[in-house]
mmCIF file of C-alpha atoms in Angstrom:
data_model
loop_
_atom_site.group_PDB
_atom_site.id
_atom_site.type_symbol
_atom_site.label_atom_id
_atom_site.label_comp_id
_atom_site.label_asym_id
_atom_site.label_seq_id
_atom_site.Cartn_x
_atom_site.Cartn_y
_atom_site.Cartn_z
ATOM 1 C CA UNK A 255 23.162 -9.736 -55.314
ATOM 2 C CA UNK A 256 20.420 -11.426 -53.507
ATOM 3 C CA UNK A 257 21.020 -14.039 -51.104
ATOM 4 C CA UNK A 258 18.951 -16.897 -52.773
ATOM 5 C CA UNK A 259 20.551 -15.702 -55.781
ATOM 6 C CA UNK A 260 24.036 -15.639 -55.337
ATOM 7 C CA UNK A 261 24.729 -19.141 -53.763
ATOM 8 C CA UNK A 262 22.576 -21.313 -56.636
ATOM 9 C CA UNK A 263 24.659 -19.088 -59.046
ATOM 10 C CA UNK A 264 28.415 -19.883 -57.741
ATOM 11 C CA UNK A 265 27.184 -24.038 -57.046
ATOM 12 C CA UNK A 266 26.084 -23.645 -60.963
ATOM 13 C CA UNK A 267 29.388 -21.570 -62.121
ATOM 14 C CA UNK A 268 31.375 -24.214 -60.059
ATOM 15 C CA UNK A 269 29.702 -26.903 -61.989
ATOM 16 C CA UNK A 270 29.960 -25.890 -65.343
ATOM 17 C CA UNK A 271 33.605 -24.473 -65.030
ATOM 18 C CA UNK A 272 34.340 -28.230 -63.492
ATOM 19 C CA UNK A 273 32.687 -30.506 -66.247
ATOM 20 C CA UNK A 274 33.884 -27.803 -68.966
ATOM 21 C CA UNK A 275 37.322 -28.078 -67.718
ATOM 22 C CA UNK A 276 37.660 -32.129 -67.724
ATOM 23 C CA UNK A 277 35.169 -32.497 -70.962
ATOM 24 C CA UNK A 278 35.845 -29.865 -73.567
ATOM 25 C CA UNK A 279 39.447 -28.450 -71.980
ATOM 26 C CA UNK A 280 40.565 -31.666 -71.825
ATOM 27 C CA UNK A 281 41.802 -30.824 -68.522
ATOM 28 C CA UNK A 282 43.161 -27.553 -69.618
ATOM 29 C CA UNK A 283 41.136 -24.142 -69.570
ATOM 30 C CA UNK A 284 42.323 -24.077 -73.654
ATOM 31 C CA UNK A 285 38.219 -23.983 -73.807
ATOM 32 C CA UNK A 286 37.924 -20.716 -73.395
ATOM 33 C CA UNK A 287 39.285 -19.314 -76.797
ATOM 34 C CA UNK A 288 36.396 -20.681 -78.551
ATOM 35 C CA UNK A 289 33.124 -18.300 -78.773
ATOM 36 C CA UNK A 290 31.488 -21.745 -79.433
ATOM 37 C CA UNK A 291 32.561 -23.390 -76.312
ATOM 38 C CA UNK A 292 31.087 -19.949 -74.675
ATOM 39 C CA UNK A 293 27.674 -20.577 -76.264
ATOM 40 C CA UNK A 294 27.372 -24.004 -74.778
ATOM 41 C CA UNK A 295 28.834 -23.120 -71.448
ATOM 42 C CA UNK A 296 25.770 -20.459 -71.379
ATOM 43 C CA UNK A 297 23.417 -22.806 -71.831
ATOM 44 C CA UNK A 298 25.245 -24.841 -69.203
ATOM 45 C CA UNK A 299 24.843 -22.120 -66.885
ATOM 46 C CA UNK A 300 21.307 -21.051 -67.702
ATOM 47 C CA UNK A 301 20.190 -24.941 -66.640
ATOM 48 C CA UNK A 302 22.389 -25.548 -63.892
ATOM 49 C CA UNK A 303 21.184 -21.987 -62.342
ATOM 50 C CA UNK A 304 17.247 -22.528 -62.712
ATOM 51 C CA UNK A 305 17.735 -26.092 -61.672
ATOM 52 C CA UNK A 306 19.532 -25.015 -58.288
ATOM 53 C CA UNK A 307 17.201 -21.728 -58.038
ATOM 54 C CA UNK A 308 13.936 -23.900 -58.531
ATOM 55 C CA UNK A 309 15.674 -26.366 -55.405
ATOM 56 C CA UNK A 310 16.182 -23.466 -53.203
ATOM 57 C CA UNK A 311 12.497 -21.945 -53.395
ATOM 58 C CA UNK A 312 10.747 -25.118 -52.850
ATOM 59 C CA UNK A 313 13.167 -27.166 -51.153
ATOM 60 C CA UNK A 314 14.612 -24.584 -48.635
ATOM 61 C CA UNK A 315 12.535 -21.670 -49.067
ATOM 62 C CA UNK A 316 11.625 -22.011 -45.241
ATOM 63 C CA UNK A 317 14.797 -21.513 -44.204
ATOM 64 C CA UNK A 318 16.718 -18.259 -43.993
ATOM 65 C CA UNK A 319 20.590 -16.848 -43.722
ATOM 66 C CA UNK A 320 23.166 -19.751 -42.999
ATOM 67 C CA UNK A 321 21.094 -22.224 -42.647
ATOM 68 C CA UNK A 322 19.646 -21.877 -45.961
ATOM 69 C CA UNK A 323 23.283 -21.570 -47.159
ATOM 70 C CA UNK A 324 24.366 -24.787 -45.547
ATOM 71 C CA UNK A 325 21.661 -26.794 -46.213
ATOM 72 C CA UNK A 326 22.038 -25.794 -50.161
ATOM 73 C CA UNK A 327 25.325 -26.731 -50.295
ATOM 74 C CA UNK A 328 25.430 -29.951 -48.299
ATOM 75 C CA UNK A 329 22.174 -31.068 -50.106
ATOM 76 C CA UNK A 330 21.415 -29.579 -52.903
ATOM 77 C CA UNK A 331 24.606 -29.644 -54.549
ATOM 78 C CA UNK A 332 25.746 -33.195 -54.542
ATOM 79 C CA UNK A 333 21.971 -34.134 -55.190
ATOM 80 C CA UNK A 334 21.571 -31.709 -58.439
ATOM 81 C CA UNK A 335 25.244 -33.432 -59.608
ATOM 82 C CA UNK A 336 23.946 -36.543 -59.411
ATOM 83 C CA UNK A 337 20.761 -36.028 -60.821
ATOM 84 C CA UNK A 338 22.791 -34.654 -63.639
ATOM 85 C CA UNK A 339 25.133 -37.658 -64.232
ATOM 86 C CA UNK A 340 21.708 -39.771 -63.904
ATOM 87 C CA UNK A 341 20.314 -37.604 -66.685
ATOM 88 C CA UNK A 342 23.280 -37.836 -69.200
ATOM 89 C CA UNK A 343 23.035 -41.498 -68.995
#
């Protein structure tokens, strides 16, 4: 997988498992045996990944190797959560 890929793609799995797992699980993973749950936690998935993709390219796409990395996960991530929370509301 490619770099810029992989790392917007685990922040956006991580995300999605996370507010899954406390809103529909009920803080259990009993989610999962619904395909319905699975249709929404695509969706989930397809936002959360373009939203973190679209940061990297015109946020970091400057930077390269860990740098990149770090600065996506010490930035990007907690900004794209809150901007998420802020958006809910």
């Amino acid at each position: 997988m490619r770099e810029d890929l992989f790392l917007p793609f685990v922040s956006a799995f991580v995300i999605v498992q996370f507010l899954f797992f406390i809103d529909e699980g009920y803080y259990s993973f009993a989610w999962m045996l619904s395909w319905g749950h699975w249709i929404v936690f695509c969706l989930y998935m397809i936002v959360f990944f373009a939203g973190q993709w679209l940061w990297c390219r015109i946020i970091f796409g400057g930077f390269t190797g860990w740098k990149k990395m770090a600065l996506m996960t010490f930035i990007a991530l907690p900004v794209s959560i809150l901007f998420f929370f802020w958006s809910v509301m």
